[in-house]
Amino acid sequence: MSLVVEGLSKQYAKRIQALKQVTFQVNEGECIGIVGESGSGKSTLARILLGLDTYKEGKIRFNDRAIAPRKRSDLRQYRKSVQMVFQDATSTLNPKLPIWKSLLEPLDNFKEVTPSFFSEGSLSRKEMAEELLELVGLDKEMVDRYPDELSGGQKQRVSIARAISIEPSLLVCDEPTASLDVTVQVQILRLLKELQQKSNMTILFISHDIRAVSFLCERLIVLKSGSIVDQFQLSDIYHEERHPYTKALIQAAAI
Ligand SMILES: Nc1ncnc2c1ncn2[C@@H]1O[C@H](COP(=O)(O)OP(=O)(O)OP(=O)(O)O)[C@@H](O)[C@H]1O
Ligand SMILES: [Mg+2]
């Protein structure tokens, strides 16, 4: 897996420049964090990376192939490799579907994928959903429940299980813990860490919370008003060379 973003800019309306010349690279097996305040362009970047939004300026290459906006056939292949976990699990789970049906959506879309983590090849669909739940530390009894019968943290685990079900090589998480209370946030971060260590999955973790990012990620990118102002290894977080904005984030978070 390799993802290269080069000179990516995004303009919405005439004067809203959400991203300015964003350049970075993500390597196989890495857990990379993008941190920045509200409005800094984090979700715009995530949506563009997922092919959910277009861009006119810049280049995105995934495994040395260009991700061209609006090219459907390429996009399907890409979606198989790149999955996303959103901030609000409630809006990503269909309230009318039992959990097991929502969980199996990606596997239904990509029937050619046989995940390596299933205990055997001949599982029924419901058994697959049960194994996915267990993978993220949820009770398999939950397969028959509906989203509104789950807590926020449980729903977020379901979203994570769904995203990793097709074993994406890259998982993009956009503020996956922002709507959860602190103890559940920590549980979700631990889960992501554990899943990453087990599967060598690459994670791009987006958050306004430098504390969460530095818990999970070994490399950090700091975004401010659409521009990357700092990029460093976690071990260099307290280095004096850090950008004043990074220092301010660290100070505000008291880490
Ligand atoms: N669909 C849109 N149309 C116009 N402007 C938009 C649109 N989406 C986002 N923006 C603007 O682009 C900028 C970046 O927004 P974005 O949602 O990427 O920020 P963010 O870093 O994800 O913020 P938050 O932490 O609040 O989620 C903001 O100024 C926002 O108002
Ligand atoms: Mg956002």
Short mmCIF file of C-alpha atoms and ligand atoms in Angstrom, two decimals:
data_model
loop_
_atom_site.label_atom_id
_atom_site.label_comp_id
_atom_site.label_asym_id
_atom_site.label_seq_id
_atom_site.Cartn_x
_atom_site.Cartn_y
_atom_site.Cartn_z
CA MET A 1 0.00 0.00 0.00
CA SER A 2 1.20 3.47 -0.76
CA LEU A 3 -0.68 6.73 -0.86
CA VAL A 4 0.88 9.86 -2.27
CA VAL A 5 -0.89 13.21 -2.14
CA GLU A 6 0.79 16.00 -4.04
CA GLY A 7 -0.13 19.66 -4.17
CA LEU A 8 -3.78 18.97 -3.40
CA SER A 9 -5.94 22.09 -3.26
CA LYS A 10 -9.68 22.34 -2.85
CA GLN A 11 -11.83 25.38 -3.29
CA TYR A 12 -15.53 25.31 -2.47
CA ALA A 13 -17.17 28.64 -3.12
CA LYS A 14 -15.14 31.50 -4.50
CA ARG A 15 -13.48 32.41 -1.27
CA ILE A 16 -13.51 29.13 0.65
CA GLN A 17 -10.13 27.54 0.12
CA ALA A 18 -10.47 24.37 2.19
CA LEU A 19 -7.11 22.82 1.21
CA LYS A 20 -3.95 24.54 0.02
CA GLN A 21 -1.15 22.64 -1.66
CA VAL A 22 -1.38 19.63 0.63
CA THR A 23 1.47 17.17 0.12
CA PHE A 24 2.17 14.02 2.11
CA GLN A 25 2.80 10.33 1.79
CA VAL A 26 1.49 7.33 3.71
CA ASN A 27 3.49 4.12 3.77
CA GLU A 28 2.44 0.50 4.23
CA GLY A 29 1.51 -0.48 7.78
CA GLU A 30 1.91 3.05 9.08
CA CYS A 31 -0.51 4.76 11.43
CA ILE A 32 -0.52 8.41 10.52
CA GLY A 33 -2.46 11.15 12.25
CA ILE A 34 -3.85 14.36 10.84
CA VAL A 35 -4.61 16.92 13.50
CA GLY A 36 -6.05 20.41 13.24
CA GLU A 37 -8.71 22.68 14.62
CA SER A 38 -12.30 22.82 13.42
CA GLY A 39 -12.50 24.09 9.85
CA SER A 40 -8.86 23.28 9.03
CA GLY A 41 -9.90 21.01 6.14
CA LYS A 42 -9.64 17.56 7.74
CA SER A 43 -12.99 16.18 6.57
CA THR A 44 -12.54 17.75 3.14
CA LEU A 45 -9.27 15.85 2.82
CA ALA A 46 -10.89 12.61 4.04
CA ARG A 47 -13.79 12.92 1.60
CA ILE A 48 -11.48 13.60 -1.33
CA LEU A 49 -9.31 10.62 -0.38
CA LEU A 50 -12.39 8.40 -0.35
CA GLY A 51 -13.54 9.68 -3.74
CA LEU A 52 -16.62 11.23 -2.11
CA ASP A 53 -15.65 14.73 -3.20
CA THR A 54 -13.88 16.06 -6.27
CA TYR A 55 -10.75 18.15 -6.63
CA LYS A 56 -9.27 20.07 -9.50
CA GLU A 57 -5.75 20.80 -8.39
CA GLY A 58 -3.15 18.29 -7.32
CA LYS A 59 -2.51 14.59 -7.62
CA ILE A 60 -3.47 11.55 -5.54
CA ARG A 61 -1.78 8.27 -6.30
CA PHE A 62 -2.75 5.02 -4.60
CA ASN A 63 -0.42 2.10 -5.21
CA ASP A 64 1.14 4.12 -8.03
CA ARG A 65 -2.17 4.62 -9.82
CA ALA A 66 -3.81 7.99 -10.14
CA ILE A 67 -7.11 8.39 -8.38
CA ALA A 68 -8.93 10.41 -10.98
CA PRO A 69 -12.11 12.09 -9.84
CA ARG A 70 -15.32 10.70 -11.34
CA LYS A 71 -13.88 7.55 -12.91
CA ARG A 72 -16.33 4.93 -11.67
CA SER A 73 -14.54 1.70 -12.56
CA ASP A 74 -11.35 2.84 -10.88
CA LEU A 75 -13.34 4.04 -7.94
CA ARG A 76 -14.88 0.62 -7.28
CA GLN A 77 -11.48 -1.04 -7.10
CA TYR A 78 -10.27 1.77 -4.89
CA ARG A 79 -13.22 1.51 -2.49
CA LYS A 80 -12.35 -2.10 -1.95
CA SER A 81 -8.92 -1.07 -0.71
CA VAL A 82 -9.81 2.09 1.17
CA GLN A 83 -12.52 2.21 3.81
CA MET A 84 -13.69 4.97 6.08
CA VAL A 85 -15.03 5.31 9.61
CA PHE A 86 -17.01 8.50 10.15
CA GLN A 87 -17.48 10.60 13.26
CA ASP A 88 -21.16 9.92 13.61
CA ALA A 89 -21.88 6.19 13.54
CA THR A 90 -25.60 6.89 13.83
CA SER A 91 -25.75 8.43 10.40
CA THR A 92 -23.72 5.65 8.79
CA LEU A 93 -25.90 2.78 10.02
CA ASN A 94 -29.30 2.38 8.39
CA PRO A 95 -31.85 2.60 11.26
CA LYS A 96 -34.19 0.21 9.43
CA LEU A 97 -31.67 -2.61 9.15
CA PRO A 98 -30.66 -5.05 11.88
CA ILE A 99 -26.98 -4.78 12.74
CA TRP A 100 -26.04 -7.97 10.88
CA LYS A 101 -27.36 -6.63 7.59
CA SER A 102 -25.50 -3.34 7.95
CA LEU A 103 -22.36 -5.21 8.89
CA LEU A 104 -22.41 -7.31 5.74
CA GLU A 105 -22.95 -4.45 3.27
CA PRO A 106 -19.29 -4.15 2.20
CA LEU A 107 -18.92 -7.94 1.87
CA ASP A 108 -22.10 -8.00 -0.22
CA ASN A 109 -20.72 -5.26 -2.45
CA PHE A 110 -17.41 -7.04 -2.90
CA LYS A 111 -18.35 -10.70 -3.12
CA GLU A 112 -14.90 -11.58 -4.44
CA VAL A 113 -13.38 -10.79 -1.02
CA THR A 114 -12.93 -13.65 1.46
CA PRO A 115 -11.65 -12.19 4.69
CA SER A 116 -8.80 -14.13 6.24
CA PHE A 117 -10.07 -13.67 9.79
CA PHE A 118 -13.18 -15.85 9.47
CA SER A 119 -12.80 -19.10 11.39
CA GLU A 120 -13.98 -21.26 8.48
CA GLY A 121 -15.07 -20.89 4.88
CA SER A 122 -18.64 -22.11 5.19
CA LEU A 123 -20.15 -19.62 7.61
CA SER A 124 -23.73 -18.50 7.19
CA ARG A 125 -24.19 -14.78 6.66
CA LYS A 126 -25.33 -14.27 10.21
CA GLU A 127 -22.37 -16.20 11.55
CA MET A 128 -20.07 -13.93 9.55
CA ALA A 129 -21.73 -10.92 11.17
CA GLU A 130 -21.31 -12.54 14.59
CA GLU A 131 -17.60 -13.08 13.99
CA LEU A 132 -17.22 -9.48 12.87
CA LEU A 133 -18.85 -8.30 16.09
CA GLU A 134 -16.51 -10.45 18.15
CA LEU A 135 -13.56 -9.01 16.27
CA VAL A 136 -14.36 -5.57 17.69
CA GLY A 137 -15.16 -6.86 21.16
CA LEU A 138 -18.95 -6.85 20.94
CA ASP A 139 -21.32 -9.58 22.05
CA LYS A 140 -22.51 -11.63 19.08
CA GLU A 141 -26.07 -11.48 20.43
CA MET A 142 -26.16 -7.93 19.08
CA VAL A 143 -26.53 -9.06 15.45
CA ASP A 144 -30.32 -8.94 15.63
CA ARG A 145 -30.55 -5.55 17.26
CA TYR A 146 -31.25 -2.26 15.51
CA PRO A 147 -28.91 0.77 15.64
CA ASP A 148 -31.10 2.68 18.10
CA GLU A 149 -30.75 -0.23 20.55
CA LEU A 150 -26.96 0.31 20.75
CA SER A 151 -24.89 2.90 22.59
CA GLY A 152 -22.73 5.40 20.71
CA GLY A 153 -19.57 3.44 21.43
CA GLN A 154 -21.17 0.16 20.36
CA LYS A 155 -22.36 1.73 17.12
CA GLN A 156 -18.88 3.05 16.46
CA ARG A 157 -17.47 -0.45 16.97
CA VAL A 158 -20.03 -1.77 14.47
CA SER A 159 -18.88 0.89 11.97
CA ILE A 160 -15.28 -0.15 12.50
CA ALA A 161 -16.17 -3.84 12.08
CA ARG A 162 -17.96 -3.02 8.87
CA ALA A 163 -15.10 -0.94 7.52
CA ILE A 164 -12.47 -3.61 8.23
CA SER A 165 -14.67 -6.54 7.06
CA ILE A 166 -13.23 -6.44 3.55
CA GLU A 167 -9.70 -6.05 4.90
CA PRO A 168 -8.94 -2.69 3.36
CA SER A 169 -5.29 -1.85 2.97
CA LEU A 170 -6.06 1.69 4.14
CA LEU A 171 -8.53 2.71 6.82
CA VAL A 172 -9.39 6.42 7.03
CA CYS A 173 -10.97 7.43 10.34
CA ASP A 174 -12.46 10.93 10.51
CA GLU A 175 -12.95 11.87 14.17
CA PRO A 176 -14.19 8.37 15.06
CA THR A 177 -14.21 9.12 18.77
CA ALA A 178 -15.30 12.76 18.87
CA SER A 179 -18.89 12.03 19.86
CA LEU A 180 -17.98 9.54 22.60
CA ASP A 181 -17.15 10.03 26.24
CA VAL A 182 -13.53 9.77 27.31
CA THR A 183 -13.47 6.18 28.57
CA VAL A 184 -15.16 4.90 25.40
CA GLN A 185 -12.79 7.02 23.30
CA VAL A 186 -9.86 5.24 24.88
CA GLN A 187 -11.46 1.84 24.26
CA ILE A 188 -11.97 2.66 20.57
CA LEU A 189 -8.41 3.92 20.21
CA ARG A 190 -7.10 0.74 21.85
CA LEU A 191 -9.24 -1.33 19.50
CA LEU A 192 -7.88 0.46 16.44
CA LYS A 193 -4.34 -0.01 17.69
CA GLU A 194 -4.93 -3.70 18.31
CA LEU A 195 -6.55 -4.25 14.90
CA GLN A 196 -3.71 -2.45 13.21
CA GLN A 197 -1.07 -4.53 14.94
CA LYS A 198 -2.89 -7.74 14.04
CA SER A 199 -3.43 -7.00 10.38
CA ASN A 200 -0.72 -4.59 9.27
CA MET A 201 -3.52 -2.33 8.09
CA THR A 202 -2.50 1.24 7.35
CA ILE A 203 -4.51 3.84 9.26
CA LEU A 204 -5.04 7.52 8.52
CA PHE A 205 -6.51 8.88 11.71
CA ILE A 206 -8.04 12.35 11.61
CA SER A 207 -8.84 14.29 14.76
CA HIS A 208 -8.88 17.73 16.36
CA ASP A 209 -7.50 16.02 19.48
CA ILE A 210 -3.70 15.84 19.51
CA ARG A 211 -3.87 13.65 22.59
CA ALA A 212 -5.84 10.96 20.73
CA VAL A 213 -3.64 11.26 17.66
CA SER A 214 -0.44 10.92 19.66
CA PHE A 215 -1.83 7.89 21.49
CA LEU A 216 -2.48 6.02 18.26
CA CYS A 217 -0.14 7.31 15.59
CA GLU A 218 3.57 7.17 15.04
CA ARG A 219 3.61 10.11 12.62
CA LEU A 220 1.64 13.35 12.82
CA ILE A 221 0.63 15.92 10.24
CA VAL A 222 -0.67 19.27 11.47
CA LEU A 223 -3.23 21.04 9.31
CA LYS A 224 -4.08 24.71 9.81
CA SER A 225 -6.46 26.66 7.58
CA GLY A 226 -6.05 24.08 4.82
CA SER A 227 -2.24 24.00 4.84
CA ILE A 228 0.15 21.50 6.36
CA VAL A 229 2.22 23.51 8.82
CA ASP A 230 4.08 20.66 10.52
CA GLN A 231 4.88 17.00 9.93
CA PHE A 232 6.91 14.86 12.31
CA GLN A 233 7.49 11.51 14.02
CA LEU A 234 5.76 11.14 17.39
CA SER A 235 9.16 10.83 19.05
CA ASP A 236 9.89 14.42 17.91
CA ILE A 237 6.70 15.90 19.32
CA TYR A 238 8.52 17.92 21.98
CA HIS A 239 11.35 18.96 19.69
CA GLU A 240 12.00 22.70 19.73
CA GLU A 241 11.71 22.79 15.93
CA ARG A 242 7.95 22.19 16.18
CA HIS A 243 5.76 24.81 14.56
CA PRO A 244 4.32 27.35 17.04
CA TYR A 245 0.84 26.10 16.20
CA THR A 246 1.82 22.53 17.06
CA LYS A 247 3.28 23.78 20.33
CA ALA A 248 0.03 25.59 21.08
CA LEU A 249 -1.96 22.40 20.44
CA ILE A 250 0.34 20.43 22.73
CA GLN A 251 0.07 23.06 25.42
CA ALA A 252 -3.70 23.29 25.17
CA ALA A 253 -4.01 19.51 25.45
CA ALA A 254 -1.55 19.45 28.36
CA ILE A 255 0.27 16.38 27.07
N1 LIG B 1 -19.70 21.50 1.15
C1 LIG B 1 -19.06 22.63 1.48
N2 LIG B 1 -19.31 23.79 0.83
C2 LIG B 1 -18.66 24.92 1.15
N3 LIG B 1 -17.71 25.00 2.08
C3 LIG B 1 -17.42 23.89 2.77
C4 LIG B 1 -18.08 22.64 2.51
N4 LIG B 1 -17.57 21.71 3.34
C5 LIG B 1 -16.65 22.34 4.09
N5 LIG B 1 -16.54 23.63 3.76
C6 LIG B 1 -15.60 24.62 4.33
O1 LIG B 1 -14.29 24.16 4.14
C7 LIG B 1 -13.48 24.39 5.29
C8 LIG B 1 -12.93 23.06 5.82
O2 LIG B 1 -14.02 22.27 6.31
P1 LIG B 1 -13.84 20.80 6.88
O3 LIG B 1 -15.16 20.22 7.10
O4 LIG B 1 -12.92 20.06 5.96
O5 LIG B 1 -13.08 21.10 8.25
P2 LIG B 1 -12.72 20.09 9.44
O6 LIG B 1 -11.27 20.27 9.72
O7 LIG B 1 -13.19 18.73 9.13
O8 LIG B 1 -13.55 20.71 10.65
P3 LIG B 1 -14.26 19.95 11.90
O9 LIG B 1 -13.16 19.66 12.89
O10 LIG B 1 -15.20 20.99 12.42
O11 LIG B 1 -14.94 18.72 11.40
C9 LIG B 1 -14.37 25.14 6.27
O12 LIG B 1 -14.12 26.50 6.12
C10 LIG B 1 -15.77 24.79 5.82
O13 LIG B 1 -16.66 25.83 6.15
MG MG B 2 -14.54 17.39 10.09
#
